[in-house]
Coordinates of C-alpha atoms in Angstrom, one line a residue:
A145 CA 111.0 204.8 -17.3
E146 CA 110.5 205.3 -21.1
A147 CA 107.5 207.6 -20.5
A148 CA 109.0 209.4 -17.6
L149 CA 112.2 210.2 -19.4
G150 CA 110.3 211.4 -22.4
A151 CA 108.2 213.7 -20.2
F152 CA 111.2 215.0 -18.4
A153 CA 112.9 215.8 -21.7
A154 CA 109.8 217.6 -23.0
A155 CA 109.6 219.7 -19.8
N156 CA 113.4 220.4 -20.0
A157 CA 113.7 218.9 -16.6
L158 CA 115.9 215.9 -17.1
P159 CA 117.6 214.3 -14.1
R160 CA 121.3 213.8 -14.1
R161 CA 120.7 210.1 -13.5
Y162 CA 117.7 207.9 -13.7
R163 CA 118.2 204.8 -11.6
I164 CA 116.2 201.6 -11.8
L165 CA 116.3 199.3 -8.8
E166 CA 115.9 195.7 -10.1
P167 CA 117.3 192.7 -8.3
S168 CA 116.5 190.3 -11.2
A169 CA 119.4 190.0 -13.7
D170 CA 117.0 188.7 -16.4
L171 CA 114.6 191.7 -15.9
R172 CA 117.5 194.1 -15.9
E173 CA 118.7 192.9 -19.3
R174 CA 115.1 193.0 -20.7
Q175 CA 114.7 196.5 -19.4
R176 CA 118.1 197.6 -20.8
Q177 CA 117.2 196.2 -24.2
R178 CA 113.8 197.9 -24.2
L179 CA 115.1 201.3 -23.3
R180 CA 118.1 201.1 -25.6
D181 CA 115.7 200.5 -28.5
A182 CA 113.2 203.2 -27.4
L183 CA 115.3 206.1 -26.2
E184 CA 117.7 208.5 -27.9
P185 CA 121.3 207.6 -27.0
A186 CA 121.7 210.8 -24.9
L187 CA 118.6 209.8 -22.8
F188 CA 119.6 206.2 -22.5
A189 CA 123.0 207.2 -21.2
R190 CA 121.3 208.7 -18.1
V191 CA 119.8 205.4 -17.1
E192 CA 121.6 203.2 -14.5
W193 CA 120.5 199.9 -13.0
L194 CA 121.0 198.9 -9.4
E195 CA 120.9 195.4 -7.9
R196 CA 120.3 196.7 -4.4
P197 CA 119.5 200.0 -2.8
P198 CA 122.4 202.5 -2.8
E199 CA 124.5 202.6 0.3
A200 CA 126.0 206.1 -0.3
S201 CA 123.8 209.1 0.5
W202 CA 121.9 210.6 -2.4
R203 CA 119.3 213.3 -3.1
G204 CA 116.4 213.0 -5.5
V205 CA 113.0 211.5 -6.1
L206 CA 112.0 207.9 -5.9
F207 CA 108.9 206.4 -7.7
A208 CA 107.4 203.2 -6.5
N209 CA 104.4 202.2 -8.6
E210 CA 102.7 199.0 -7.5
V211 CA 105.7 198.0 -5.5
I212 CA 104.3 197.6 -2.0
D213 CA 101.6 195.2 -3.1
A214 CA 104.3 192.9 -4.5
L215 CA 105.9 192.5 -1.1
P216 CA 105.1 189.1 0.5
A217 CA 102.2 189.7 2.9
T218 CA 101.5 187.6 6.0
R219 CA 98.0 186.2 6.3
F220 CA 96.9 186.2 10.0
S221 CA 93.8 185.2 11.9
K222 CA 92.4 185.4 15.4
R223 CA 91.2 182.5 17.5
D224 CA 90.4 182.5 21.2
G225 CA 92.1 185.9 21.5
E226 CA 95.4 184.6 20.0
V227 CA 97.1 185.5 16.7
F228 CA 97.7 182.8 14.2
E229 CA 99.6 182.8 10.9
E230 CA 98.5 181.1 7.8
H231 CA 100.9 178.5 6.3
V232 CA 100.7 176.1 3.4
T233 CA 101.4 172.4 3.9
L234 CA 100.9 169.1 2.0
G235 CA 97.7 167.3 2.7
E236 CA 97.3 163.5 2.8
D237 CA 96.4 163.5 -0.9
G238 CA 99.7 165.2 -1.7
G239 CA 98.0 168.5 -2.5
F240 CA 98.5 171.9 -0.9
R241 CA 96.3 173.0 1.9
R242 CA 96.2 175.9 4.3
I243 CA 96.9 175.6 7.9
D244 CA 97.0 178.0 10.8
R245 CA 99.9 178.0 13.3
P246 CA 100.6 180.3 16.2
A247 CA 102.2 183.5 15.0
D248 CA 105.7 184.5 15.8
A249 CA 106.5 187.5 17.9
L250 CA 107.0 189.8 14.9
V251 CA 103.6 189.0 13.4
A252 CA 101.7 188.9 16.7
G253 CA 103.2 192.3 17.7
A254 CA 102.2 193.9 14.4
V255 CA 98.6 192.6 14.7
R256 CA 98.4 193.9 18.3
H257 CA 99.7 197.3 17.1
V258 CA 96.9 197.5 14.5
E259 CA 94.3 196.5 17.1
R260 CA 95.5 199.3 19.5
D261 CA 95.4 201.8 16.7
L262 CA 91.9 200.8 15.7
G263 CA 90.7 200.8 19.3
R264 CA 89.2 197.3 19.0
E265 CA 90.4 193.7 18.8
F266 CA 89.7 191.5 15.9
V267 CA 86.9 189.0 16.5
D268 CA 87.5 185.3 16.5
G269 CA 87.7 184.0 12.9
Y270 CA 88.7 187.4 11.5
R271 CA 91.4 186.9 8.8
S272 CA 93.4 189.5 6.9
E273 CA 96.9 190.5 5.7
I274 CA 99.7 192.4 7.3
L275 CA 103.3 193.5 6.4
P276 CA 105.3 193.2 9.6
Q277 CA 108.5 193.6 7.7
L278 CA 107.5 196.9 6.1
P279 CA 109.5 199.2 8.4
Y280 CA 112.7 197.2 7.8
W281 CA 112.1 197.2 4.0
M282 CA 111.5 201.0 4.1
Q283 CA 114.7 201.6 6.0
A284 CA 116.7 199.4 3.7
V285 CA 115.4 201.1 0.5
L286 CA 115.1 204.7 1.7
G287 CA 117.7 204.9 4.4
S288 CA 120.4 206.5 2.2
L289 CA 118.0 209.1 0.7
E290 CA 119.4 212.2 2.5
A291 CA 116.9 214.7 1.0
G292 CA 114.1 214.1 -1.4
L293 CA 110.6 212.8 -2.1
V294 CA 109.2 209.3 -2.4
L295 CA 106.0 208.7 -4.4
F296 CA 104.1 205.5 -3.7
V297 CA 101.1 204.6 -5.9
D298 CA 99.3 201.4 -5.2
Y299 CA 95.9 199.9 -4.6
G300 CA 94.8 199.9 -1.0
Y301 CA 93.0 201.7 1.9
P302 CA 93.8 203.6 5.0
R303 CA 93.8 201.3 8.0
N304 CA 90.3 201.9 9.3
E305 CA 88.9 200.9 5.9
Y306 CA 91.4 198.1 5.3
Y307 CA 90.4 196.2 8.5
L308 CA 86.6 196.8 8.3
P309 CA 84.8 194.2 10.4
E310 CA 82.9 193.0 7.3
R311 CA 86.2 192.6 5.4
D312 CA 86.8 189.5 7.5
D313 CA 88.7 187.4 4.8
G314 CA 91.2 190.1 4.0
T315 CA 92.2 191.5 0.6
L316 CA 94.1 188.6 -1.0
V317 CA 93.4 188.4 -4.7
C318 CA 94.8 186.1 -7.4
H319 CA 95.3 186.9 -11.1
Y320 CA 95.6 184.4 -13.8
R321 CA 95.3 185.4 -17.5
H322 CA 93.4 188.6 -16.6
R323 CA 91.0 186.7 -14.4
A324 CA 90.8 187.7 -10.7
H325 CA 89.7 185.2 -8.1
G326 CA 90.4 184.2 -4.5
E327 CA 91.7 180.6 -4.8
A328 CA 95.4 181.1 -3.9
L329 CA 96.3 177.4 -4.3
L330 CA 94.4 176.8 -7.6
W331 CA 97.3 177.2 -10.0
P332 CA 100.5 177.4 -7.9
G333 CA 103.4 179.0 -9.7
L334 CA 101.2 180.2 -12.6
Q335 CA 99.2 182.9 -11.0
D336 CA 100.1 186.2 -9.3
L337 CA 99.1 186.5 -5.6
T338 CA 98.7 190.0 -4.1
A339 CA 97.2 191.9 -1.3
F340 CA 96.0 195.5 -1.0
V341 CA 98.2 198.0 0.9
D342 CA 97.5 199.4 4.3
F343 CA 98.5 203.1 3.7
T344 CA 98.5 203.9 7.4
A345 CA 101.2 201.2 7.8
L346 CA 103.1 202.8 4.9
A347 CA 102.9 206.2 6.6
E348 CA 104.1 204.7 9.9
A349 CA 107.0 203.0 8.2
G350 CA 107.9 206.2 6.5
N351 CA 107.9 208.1 9.8
Q352 CA 110.1 205.5 11.4
A353 CA 112.6 205.9 8.5
G354 CA 112.7 209.6 9.1
F355 CA 110.2 210.8 6.5
G356 CA 107.1 212.9 6.8
V357 CA 103.9 212.4 4.9
A358 CA 103.7 215.4 2.5
G359 CA 100.5 214.3 0.9
Y360 CA 98.0 211.5 0.6
A361 CA 95.1 211.2 -1.8
S362 CA 93.2 208.9 -4.1
Q363 CA 94.8 208.5 -7.5
G364 CA 91.9 210.3 -9.1
R365 CA 92.4 213.4 -7.0
F366 CA 96.1 213.2 -7.3
L367 CA 96.1 213.1 -11.1
I368 CA 93.6 215.9 -11.5
A369 CA 95.7 218.1 -9.2
A370 CA 98.8 217.1 -11.1
G371 CA 97.4 218.5 -14.3
L372 CA 95.8 215.6 -16.0
P373 CA 92.9 217.7 -17.5
Q374 CA 95.4 220.1 -19.0
R375 CA 97.5 217.1 -20.4
F376 CA 94.3 215.6 -21.9
A377 CA 93.4 218.9 -23.6
Q378 CA 96.9 219.1 -25.1
A379 CA 96.9 215.5 -26.2
S380 CA 93.4 215.7 -27.8
D381 CA 94.0 219.0 -29.6
G382 CA 94.1 218.5 -33.3
V383 CA 93.3 214.7 -33.3
D384 CA 90.2 213.0 -34.7
E385 CA 87.1 212.1 -32.6
A386 CA 88.1 208.5 -32.3
A387 CA 91.5 209.3 -30.8
T388 CA 89.9 211.9 -28.5
Y389 CA 87.4 209.3 -27.3
R390 CA 90.1 206.7 -26.6
L391 CA 92.0 209.3 -24.6
A392 CA 88.9 210.2 -22.7
Q393 CA 88.2 206.6 -21.8
E394 CA 91.8 206.3 -20.4
V395 CA 91.3 209.4 -18.3
K396 CA 88.1 208.0 -16.9
R397 CA 89.7 204.6 -16.2
L398 CA 92.5 206.4 -14.2
T399 CA 90.3 208.8 -12.3
L400 CA 86.7 207.6 -11.8
P401 CA 85.8 206.1 -8.4
G402 CA 84.4 203.0 -10.0
E403 CA 87.6 202.4 -11.9
M404 CA 91.1 203.1 -10.6
G405 CA 90.4 206.5 -9.2
E406 CA 89.6 205.4 -5.7
R407 CA 91.0 201.9 -5.6
F408 CA 94.5 203.3 -6.2
Q409 CA 96.0 205.7 -3.7
A410 CA 99.0 208.0 -3.9
M411 CA 101.3 208.9 -1.0
L412 CA 104.2 211.4 -1.1
L413 CA 106.9 211.2 1.6
A414 CA 109.5 213.9 2.1
R415 CA 112.7 214.3 4.0
N416 CA 114.7 217.5 4.3
V417 CA 112.6 219.2 1.6
P418 CA 111.3 222.8 2.2
E419 CA 107.6 223.2 1.9
S420 CA 108.1 225.6 -1.0
A421 CA 109.6 222.8 -3.1
L422 CA 106.6 220.6 -2.7
P423 CA 104.2 220.2 -5.7
P424 CA 101.7 223.1 -5.8
G425 CA 98.1 222.3 -5.0
L426 CA 99.1 219.3 -2.8
A427 CA 97.5 220.8 0.4
A428 CA 94.2 221.3 -1.5
I429 CA 93.8 217.6 -2.2
D430 CA 95.4 216.1 0.9
Q431 CA 93.4 213.4 2.6
G432 CA 95.9 212.6 5.3
S433 CA 93.1 212.8 7.9
R434 CA 91.9 209.5 6.6
L435 CA 95.1 207.8 7.8

């Protein structure tokens, strides 16, 4: 929010209101203190916090950066043609262990839908993640957006890459003190658990909520089309070589395929927005055919 409001001010394109949707009272207070200290009073006055999505109709732009990966994903598996859901239970030694149980109708239906879309069934033993609640979440968050754009940026793949036959243990990853690993039960309560995003499912959920996919591309392509090279040239003008080098390394990290450029994807949804109002150059980079 701090960087975005600063950029809007520099471009003379400030929104009337900048709303932050944050259910946690503790985080709202921390954010409020941070922005109060960092922003000019006139800028800070434009910021509002919401505990829940707005119920009244509104028009504008919604940013969701690494939000979808934070939603609770369901781990599923296939056995003897049936869909199972992964649960956690207590073992005889009192420790946590994973156990598979027959999936409920919502999870099983979501998995069958993916299989139909892929044109193949998952083989026995295949295990991955799915977000059966995504359409309901999308409607709850975006249902009142009468006209506007929604930008999602997250790490993930289109469906045919997400559910590759060789990716037979899914995308679940755990983070603890900057260390990534796959042991979800190793440090319960101390580590972050996350799964990659199926961007085809995100597009489907957007369509069900009344939005069209205005653009989809890797983060690298999206940032370059959005003017990152020009911003780099401006930022490095007149600074010393060491500062220019640091900026160049940041640009590489954000755009190179081996860094964040391909692992992260950007999707723009639109509702009741004329094509002329969409960002220029969007069509040139669109990779919607991958969905």
